[in-house]
Short mmCIF file of C-alpha atoms and ligand atoms in Angstrom, two decimals:
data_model
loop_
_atom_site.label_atom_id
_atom_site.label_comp_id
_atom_site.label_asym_id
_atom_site.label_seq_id
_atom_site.Cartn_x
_atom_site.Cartn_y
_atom_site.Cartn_z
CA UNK A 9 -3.42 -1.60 -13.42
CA UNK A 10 -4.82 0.73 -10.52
CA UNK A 11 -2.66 0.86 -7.34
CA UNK A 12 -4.25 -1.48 -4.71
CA UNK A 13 -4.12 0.88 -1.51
CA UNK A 14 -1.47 -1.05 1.00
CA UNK A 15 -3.70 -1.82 3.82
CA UNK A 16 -5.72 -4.81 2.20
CA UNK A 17 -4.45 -7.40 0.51
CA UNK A 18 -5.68 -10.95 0.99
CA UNK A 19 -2.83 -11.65 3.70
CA UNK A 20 -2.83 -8.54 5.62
CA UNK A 21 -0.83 -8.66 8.59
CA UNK A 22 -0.59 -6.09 11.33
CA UNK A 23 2.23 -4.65 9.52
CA UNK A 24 -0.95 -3.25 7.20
CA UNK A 25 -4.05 -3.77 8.92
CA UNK A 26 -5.97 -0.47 9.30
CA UNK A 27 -9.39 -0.03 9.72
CA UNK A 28 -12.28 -2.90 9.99
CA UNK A 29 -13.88 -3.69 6.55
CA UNK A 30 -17.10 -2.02 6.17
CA UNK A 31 -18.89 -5.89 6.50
CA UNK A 32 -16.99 -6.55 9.59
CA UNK A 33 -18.37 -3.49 12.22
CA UNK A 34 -20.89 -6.40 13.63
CA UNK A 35 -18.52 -7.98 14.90
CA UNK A 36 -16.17 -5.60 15.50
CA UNK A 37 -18.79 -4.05 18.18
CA UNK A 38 -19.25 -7.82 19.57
CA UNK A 39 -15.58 -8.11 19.76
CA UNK A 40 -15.20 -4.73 21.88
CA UNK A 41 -17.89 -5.50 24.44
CA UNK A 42 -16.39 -8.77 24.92
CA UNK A 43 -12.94 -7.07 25.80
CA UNK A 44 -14.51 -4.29 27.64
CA UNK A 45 -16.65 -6.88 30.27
CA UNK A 46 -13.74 -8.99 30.69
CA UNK A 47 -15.56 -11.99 28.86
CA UNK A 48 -12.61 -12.10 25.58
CA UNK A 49 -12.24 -15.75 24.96
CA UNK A 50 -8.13 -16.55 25.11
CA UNK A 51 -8.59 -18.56 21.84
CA UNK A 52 -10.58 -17.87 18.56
CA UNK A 53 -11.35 -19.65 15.80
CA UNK A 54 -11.77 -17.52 12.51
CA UNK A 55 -13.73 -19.36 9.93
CA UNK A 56 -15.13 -19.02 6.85
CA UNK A 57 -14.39 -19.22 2.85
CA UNK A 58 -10.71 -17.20 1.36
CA UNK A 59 -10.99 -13.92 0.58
CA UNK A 60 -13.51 -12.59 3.12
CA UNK A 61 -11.02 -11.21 5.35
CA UNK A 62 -10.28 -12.92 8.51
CA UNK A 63 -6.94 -12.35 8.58
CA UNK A 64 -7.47 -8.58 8.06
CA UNK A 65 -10.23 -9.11 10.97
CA UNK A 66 -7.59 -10.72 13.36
CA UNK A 67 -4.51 -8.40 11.89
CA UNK A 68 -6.94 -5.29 12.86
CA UNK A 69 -7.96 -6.28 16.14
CA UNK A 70 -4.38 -7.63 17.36
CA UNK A 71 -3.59 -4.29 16.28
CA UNK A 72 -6.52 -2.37 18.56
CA UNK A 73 -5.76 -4.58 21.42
CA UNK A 74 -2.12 -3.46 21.36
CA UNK A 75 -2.70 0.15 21.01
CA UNK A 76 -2.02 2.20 23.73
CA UNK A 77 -4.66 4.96 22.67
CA UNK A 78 -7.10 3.66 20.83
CA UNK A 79 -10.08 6.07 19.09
CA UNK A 80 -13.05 6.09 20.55
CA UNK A 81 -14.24 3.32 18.58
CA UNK A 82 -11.92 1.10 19.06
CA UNK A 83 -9.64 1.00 16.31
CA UNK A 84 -6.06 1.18 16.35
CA UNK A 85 -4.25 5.02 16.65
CA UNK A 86 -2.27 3.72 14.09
CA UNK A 87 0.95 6.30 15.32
CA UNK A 88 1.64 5.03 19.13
CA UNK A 89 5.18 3.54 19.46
CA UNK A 90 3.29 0.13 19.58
CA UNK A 91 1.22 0.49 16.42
CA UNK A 92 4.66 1.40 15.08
CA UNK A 93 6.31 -1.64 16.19
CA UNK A 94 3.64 -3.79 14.46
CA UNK A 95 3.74 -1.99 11.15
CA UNK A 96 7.38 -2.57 11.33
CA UNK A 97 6.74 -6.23 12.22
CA UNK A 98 8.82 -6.22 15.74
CA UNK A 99 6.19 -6.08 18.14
CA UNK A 100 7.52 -8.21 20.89
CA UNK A 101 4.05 -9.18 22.06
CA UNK A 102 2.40 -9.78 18.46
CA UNK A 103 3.39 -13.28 16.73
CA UNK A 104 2.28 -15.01 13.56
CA UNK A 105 2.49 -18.76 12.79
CA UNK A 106 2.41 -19.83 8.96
CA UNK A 107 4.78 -22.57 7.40
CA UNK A 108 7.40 -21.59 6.87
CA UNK A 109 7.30 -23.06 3.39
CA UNK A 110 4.60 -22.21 1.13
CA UNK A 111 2.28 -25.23 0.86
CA UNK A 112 3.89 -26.62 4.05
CA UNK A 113 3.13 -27.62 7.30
CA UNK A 114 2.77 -25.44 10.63
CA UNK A 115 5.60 -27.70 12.72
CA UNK A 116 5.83 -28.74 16.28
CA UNK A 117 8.88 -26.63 16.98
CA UNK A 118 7.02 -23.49 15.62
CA UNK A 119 4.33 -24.08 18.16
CA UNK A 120 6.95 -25.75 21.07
CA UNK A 121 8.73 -21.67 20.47
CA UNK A 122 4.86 -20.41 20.38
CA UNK A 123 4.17 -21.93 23.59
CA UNK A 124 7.16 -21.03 25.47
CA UNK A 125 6.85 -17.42 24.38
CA UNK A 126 3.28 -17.06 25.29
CA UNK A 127 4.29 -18.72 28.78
CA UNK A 128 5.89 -15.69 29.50
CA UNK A 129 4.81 -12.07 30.68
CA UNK A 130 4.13 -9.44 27.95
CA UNK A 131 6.31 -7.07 27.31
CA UNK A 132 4.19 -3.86 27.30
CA UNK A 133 2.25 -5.05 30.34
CA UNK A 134 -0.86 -5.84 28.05
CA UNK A 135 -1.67 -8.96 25.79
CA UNK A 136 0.70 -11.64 23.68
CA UNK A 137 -1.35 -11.89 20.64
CA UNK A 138 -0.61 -14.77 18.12
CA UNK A 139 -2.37 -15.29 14.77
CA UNK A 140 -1.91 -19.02 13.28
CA UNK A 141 -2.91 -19.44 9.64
CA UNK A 142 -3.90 -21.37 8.03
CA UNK A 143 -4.31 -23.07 10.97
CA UNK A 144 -5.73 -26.56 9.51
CA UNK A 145 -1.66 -26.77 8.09
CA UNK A 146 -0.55 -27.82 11.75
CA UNK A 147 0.60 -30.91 11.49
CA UNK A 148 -1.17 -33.48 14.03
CA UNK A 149 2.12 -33.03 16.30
CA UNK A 150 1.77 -29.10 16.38
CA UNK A 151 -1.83 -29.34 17.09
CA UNK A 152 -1.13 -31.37 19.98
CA UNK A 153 1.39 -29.65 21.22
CA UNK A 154 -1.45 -26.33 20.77
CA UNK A 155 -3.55 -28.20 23.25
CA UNK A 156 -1.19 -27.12 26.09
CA UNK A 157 -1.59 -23.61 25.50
CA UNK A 158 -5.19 -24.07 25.09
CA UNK A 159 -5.87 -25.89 27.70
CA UNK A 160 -4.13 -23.76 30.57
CA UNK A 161 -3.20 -20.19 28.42
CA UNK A 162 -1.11 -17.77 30.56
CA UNK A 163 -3.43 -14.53 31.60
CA UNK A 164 -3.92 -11.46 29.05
CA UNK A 165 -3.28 -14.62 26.06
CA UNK A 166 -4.86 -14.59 22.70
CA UNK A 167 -4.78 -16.95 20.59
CA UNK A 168 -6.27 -16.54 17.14
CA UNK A 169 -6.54 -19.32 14.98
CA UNK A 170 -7.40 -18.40 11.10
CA UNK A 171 -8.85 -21.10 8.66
CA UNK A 172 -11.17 -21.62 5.86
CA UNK A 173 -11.52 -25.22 6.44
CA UNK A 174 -12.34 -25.56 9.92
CA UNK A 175 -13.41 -29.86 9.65
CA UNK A 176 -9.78 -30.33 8.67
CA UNK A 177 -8.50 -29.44 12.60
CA UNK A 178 -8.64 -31.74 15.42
CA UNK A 179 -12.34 -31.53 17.36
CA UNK A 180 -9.69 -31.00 20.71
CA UNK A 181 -8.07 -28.21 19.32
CA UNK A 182 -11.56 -26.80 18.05
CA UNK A 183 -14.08 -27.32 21.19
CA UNK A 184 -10.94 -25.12 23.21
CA UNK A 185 -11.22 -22.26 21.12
CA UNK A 186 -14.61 -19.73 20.68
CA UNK A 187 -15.38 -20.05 16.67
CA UNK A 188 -16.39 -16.85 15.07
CA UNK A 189 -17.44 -17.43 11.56
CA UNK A 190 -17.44 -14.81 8.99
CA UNK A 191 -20.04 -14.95 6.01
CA UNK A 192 -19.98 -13.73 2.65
CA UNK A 193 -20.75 -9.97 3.07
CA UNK A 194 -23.96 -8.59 1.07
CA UNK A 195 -22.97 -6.97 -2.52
CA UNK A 196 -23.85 -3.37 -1.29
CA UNK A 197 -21.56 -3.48 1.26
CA UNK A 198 -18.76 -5.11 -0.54
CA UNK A 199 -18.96 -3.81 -3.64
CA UNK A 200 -19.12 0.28 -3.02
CA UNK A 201 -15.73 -0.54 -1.38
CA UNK A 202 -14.13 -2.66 -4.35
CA UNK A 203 -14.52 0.01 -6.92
CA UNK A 204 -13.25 2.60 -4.14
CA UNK A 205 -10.02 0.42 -4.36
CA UNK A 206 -9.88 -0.63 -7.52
CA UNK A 207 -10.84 2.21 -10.01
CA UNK A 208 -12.46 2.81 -13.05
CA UNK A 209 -10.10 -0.05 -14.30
CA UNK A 210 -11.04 -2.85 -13.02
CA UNK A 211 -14.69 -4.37 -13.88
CA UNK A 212 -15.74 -4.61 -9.88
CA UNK A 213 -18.74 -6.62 -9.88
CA UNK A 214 -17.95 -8.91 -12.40
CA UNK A 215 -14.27 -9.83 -10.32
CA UNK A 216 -16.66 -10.05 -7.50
CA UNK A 217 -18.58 -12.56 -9.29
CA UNK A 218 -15.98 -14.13 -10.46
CA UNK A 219 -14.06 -14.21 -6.92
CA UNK A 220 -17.61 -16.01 -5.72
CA UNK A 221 -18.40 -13.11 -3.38
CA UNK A 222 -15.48 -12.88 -1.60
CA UNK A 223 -14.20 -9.01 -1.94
CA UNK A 224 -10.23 -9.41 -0.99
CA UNK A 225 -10.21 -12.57 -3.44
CA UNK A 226 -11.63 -10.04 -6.11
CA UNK A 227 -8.29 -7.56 -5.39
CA UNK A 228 -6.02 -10.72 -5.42
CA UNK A 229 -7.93 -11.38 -8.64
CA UNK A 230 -7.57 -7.49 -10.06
CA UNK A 231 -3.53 -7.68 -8.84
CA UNK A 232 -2.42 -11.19 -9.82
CA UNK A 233 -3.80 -10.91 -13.75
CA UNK A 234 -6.14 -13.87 -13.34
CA UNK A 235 -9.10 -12.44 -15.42
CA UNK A 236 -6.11 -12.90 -18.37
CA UNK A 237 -5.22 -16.37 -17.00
CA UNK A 238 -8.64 -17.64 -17.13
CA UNK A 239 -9.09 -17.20 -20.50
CA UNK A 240 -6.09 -18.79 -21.43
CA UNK A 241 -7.82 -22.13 -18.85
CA UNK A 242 -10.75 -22.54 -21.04
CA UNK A 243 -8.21 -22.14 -24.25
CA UNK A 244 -6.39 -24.98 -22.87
CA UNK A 245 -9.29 -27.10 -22.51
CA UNK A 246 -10.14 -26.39 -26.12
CA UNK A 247 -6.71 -26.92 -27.01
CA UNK A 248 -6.44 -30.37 -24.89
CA UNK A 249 -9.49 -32.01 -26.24
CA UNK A 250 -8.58 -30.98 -29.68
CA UNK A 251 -5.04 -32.76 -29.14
CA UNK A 252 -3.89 -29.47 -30.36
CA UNK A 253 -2.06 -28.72 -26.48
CA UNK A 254 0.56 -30.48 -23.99
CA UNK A 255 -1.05 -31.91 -20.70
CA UNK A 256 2.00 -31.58 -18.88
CA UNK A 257 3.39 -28.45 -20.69
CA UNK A 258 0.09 -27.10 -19.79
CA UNK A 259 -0.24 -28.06 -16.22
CA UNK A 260 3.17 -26.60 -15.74
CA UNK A 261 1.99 -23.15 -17.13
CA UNK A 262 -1.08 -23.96 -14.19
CA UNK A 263 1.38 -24.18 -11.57
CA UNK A 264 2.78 -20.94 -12.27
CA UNK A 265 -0.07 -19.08 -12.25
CA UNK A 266 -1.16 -20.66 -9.12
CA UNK A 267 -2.71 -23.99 -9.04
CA UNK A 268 -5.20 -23.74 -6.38
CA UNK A 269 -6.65 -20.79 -8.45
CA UNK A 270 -6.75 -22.88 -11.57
CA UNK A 271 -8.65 -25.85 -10.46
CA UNK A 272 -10.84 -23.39 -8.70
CA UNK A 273 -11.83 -21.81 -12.38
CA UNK A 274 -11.97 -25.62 -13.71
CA UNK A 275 -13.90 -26.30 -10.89
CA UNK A 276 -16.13 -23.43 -12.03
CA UNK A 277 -16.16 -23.80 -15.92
CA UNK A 278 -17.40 -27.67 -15.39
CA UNK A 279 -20.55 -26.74 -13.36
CA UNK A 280 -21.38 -24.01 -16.59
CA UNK A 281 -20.57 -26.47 -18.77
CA UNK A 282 -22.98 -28.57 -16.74
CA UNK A 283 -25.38 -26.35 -16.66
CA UNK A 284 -24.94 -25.48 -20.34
CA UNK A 285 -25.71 -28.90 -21.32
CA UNK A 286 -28.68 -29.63 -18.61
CA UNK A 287 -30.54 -26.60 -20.20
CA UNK A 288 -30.72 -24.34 -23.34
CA UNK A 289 -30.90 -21.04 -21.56
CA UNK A 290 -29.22 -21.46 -17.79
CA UNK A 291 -30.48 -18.85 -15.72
CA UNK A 292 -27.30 -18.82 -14.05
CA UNK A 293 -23.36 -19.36 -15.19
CA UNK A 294 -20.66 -18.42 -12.94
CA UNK A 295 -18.76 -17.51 -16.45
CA UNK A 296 -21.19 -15.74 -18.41
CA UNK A 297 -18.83 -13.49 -20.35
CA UNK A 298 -16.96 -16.21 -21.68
CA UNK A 299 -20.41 -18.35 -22.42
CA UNK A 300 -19.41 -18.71 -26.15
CA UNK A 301 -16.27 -20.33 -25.31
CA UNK A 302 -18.21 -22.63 -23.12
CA UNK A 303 -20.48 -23.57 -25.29
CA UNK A 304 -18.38 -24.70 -27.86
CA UNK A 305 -16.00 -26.80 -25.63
CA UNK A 306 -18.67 -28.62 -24.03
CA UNK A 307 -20.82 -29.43 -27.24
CA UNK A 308 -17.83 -31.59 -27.79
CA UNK A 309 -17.89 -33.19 -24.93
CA UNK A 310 -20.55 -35.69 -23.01
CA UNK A 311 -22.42 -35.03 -19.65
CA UNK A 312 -20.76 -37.77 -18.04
CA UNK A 313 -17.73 -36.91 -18.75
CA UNK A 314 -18.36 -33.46 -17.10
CA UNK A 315 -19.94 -34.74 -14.09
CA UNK A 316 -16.61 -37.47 -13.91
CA UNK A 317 -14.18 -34.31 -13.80
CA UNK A 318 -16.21 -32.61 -11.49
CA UNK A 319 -16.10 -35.61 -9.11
CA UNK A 320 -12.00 -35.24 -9.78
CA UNK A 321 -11.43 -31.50 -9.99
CA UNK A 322 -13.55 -31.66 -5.73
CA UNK A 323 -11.00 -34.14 -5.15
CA UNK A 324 -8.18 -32.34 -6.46
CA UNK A 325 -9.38 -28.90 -4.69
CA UNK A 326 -8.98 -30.93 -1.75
CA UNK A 327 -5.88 -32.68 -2.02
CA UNK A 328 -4.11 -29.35 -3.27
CA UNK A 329 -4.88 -28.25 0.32
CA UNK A 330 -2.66 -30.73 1.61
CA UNK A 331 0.68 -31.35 0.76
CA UNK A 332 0.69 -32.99 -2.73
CA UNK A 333 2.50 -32.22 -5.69
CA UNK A 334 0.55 -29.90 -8.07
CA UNK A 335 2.05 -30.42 -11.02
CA UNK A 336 1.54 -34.52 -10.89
CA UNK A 337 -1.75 -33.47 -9.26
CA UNK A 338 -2.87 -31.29 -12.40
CA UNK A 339 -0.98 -33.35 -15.00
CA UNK A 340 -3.60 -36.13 -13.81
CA UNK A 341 -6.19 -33.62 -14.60
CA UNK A 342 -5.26 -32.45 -17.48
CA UNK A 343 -4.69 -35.90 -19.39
CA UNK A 344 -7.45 -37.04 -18.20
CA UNK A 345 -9.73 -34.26 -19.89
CA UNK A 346 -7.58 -35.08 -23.09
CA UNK A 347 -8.03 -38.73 -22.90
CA UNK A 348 -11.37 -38.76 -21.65
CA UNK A 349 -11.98 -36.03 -24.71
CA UNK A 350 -9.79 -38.24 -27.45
CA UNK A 351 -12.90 -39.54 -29.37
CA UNK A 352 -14.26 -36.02 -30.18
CA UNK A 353 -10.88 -34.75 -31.35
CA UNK A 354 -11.45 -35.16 -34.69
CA UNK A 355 -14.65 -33.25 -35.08
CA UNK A 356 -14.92 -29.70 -35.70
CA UNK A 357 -14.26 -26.91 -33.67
ZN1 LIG B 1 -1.72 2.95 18.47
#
């Protein structure tokens, strides 16, 4: 596998930030001319779907604002002792807020330590700059205890708050911050600098297909092994409604290589099948390379079925963004596609 440049990866954090992706100049400018006239909100809302790089957005621009000589366009010198301090990670007036467990909550205390930080006066004499993602994971507590901050922020404070499902915070927390939403970027912008990072070995339009659009879900696609994994997926449906595989061996397997991921590519390999079975000739699957594979699972299967799971895998997309447990989430699924598949098991492959 090619070497993924360090600099972009789909959590980029200051550490790594470098330069504004090639979709994001825009607003980058917009950004600027808000600093330069004084009008820079103290509290942003980054939106839009994973993988289009808001985090790299905010990690880049924490880092410009912190610089203490910029380039001419803005961007970060990338070699001034505070541009050091970030790459190492100990900039004393750059903070990010995650859980501190992977599929955890953001907790009161985190944003109790947040907000008596920020309270205080930078360090370097410029901004405090804290990046909160995903920021729909504060619990309701830690959102309310963010309303203080937002609603009387110390001067030279900014808060940036990162999320791809924007609904899912509090309207209180929302109306006090300036959203800034960040679309899918056009092909010819995103796609020149995929195969730039990715190399002659990596197929770059079809992982950008494949990662919906989104370029830094493509990389996480091209360094995690996924175009392998979701092969094996559709083999596991075969194998499930054939009553050839184990649900919960299976979902186990899921888990491991990421379940959001997975019931993403169900999520995707239902519509096709959908769409397979609505019309002879689709003019458009998500999964055309693997169309064969498709074609035989759902001949085997009925349309109501298909539309049932999609109704479940939506609801299981969501739930896996809260705090449930994946495995009992996607054993669910997964015996449910065998049981709801039982009657056609004994018919050919
Ligand atoms: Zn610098």
């Amino acid at each position: 596998m090619t070497d993924i440049p360090s600099g972009i990866t789909s959590g980029t954090t200051p550490g790594n930030a470098g330069q504004t992706l090639p979709w994001q100049h825009a607003r980058w400018q917009e950004m600027l001319a808000w600093r330069a006239s004084g009008r820079l909100p103290h509290a942003l809302l980054l939106c839009g779907m994973r993988g289009v790089g808001k985090q790299h957005f905010a990690a880049t621009f924490a880092q410009a604002l912190l610089c203490v000589q910029p380039a001419s366009d803005g961007q970060a010198c990338q070699v001034c002792r505070s541009c050091l301090l970030l790459r190492a990670g100990t900039h004393p007036d750059y903070q990010q807020i995650t859980p501190v467990e992977e599929g955890k909550s953001i907790l009161i205390d985190q944003i109790r330590e947040l907000n008596a930080s920020l309270a205080f006066k930078s360090h370097a004499g410029g901004y405090k700059i804290a990046a909160l993602w995903p920021a729909d994971r504060m619990n309701t507590a830690a959102a309310n205890a963010l309303l203080k901050t937002l609603e009387e922020p110390s001067a030279h404070t900014l808060l940036m708050l990162i999320t791809s499902r924007p609904a899912a915070l509090p309207a209180t927390v929302r109306s006090r911050c300036q959203r800034i939403n960040f679309t899918l970027p056009p092909a010819d912008l995103a796609l020149p600098w995929l195969r730039e990072r990715l190399g002659a070995t990596h197929d770059a339009a079809q992982l950008l297909a494949l990662a919906g659009g989104a370029p830094l879900k493509a990389i996480a696609l091209a360094h995690n092994g996924m175009p392998l994994h979701r092969t094996a997926l559709l083999d596991d449906l075969d194998g499930l409604q054939r009553g050839l595989a184990d649900p919960v061996a299976r979902a186990a397997a899921w888990v491991e290589w990421g379940a959001a991921d997975c019931v993403e590519w169900l999520f995707g390999y239902i519509v096709d099948m959908i769409r397979l079975k609505s019309a002879a000739h689709p003019p458009r699957l998500k999964n055309r390379d693997l169309d064969v594979q498709l074609q035989r699972i759902c001949k085997r299967t009925e349309l109501s079925v298909l539309y049932r799971h999609l109704e479940r895998t939506q609801d299981a997309l969501r739930l896996l963004s809260t705090q449930v447990n994946a495995q009992s989430l996607l054993e669910d699924a997964l015996i449910g596609w065998a049981v709801d598949n039982a009657a056609a098991s004994s018919q050919p492959a």
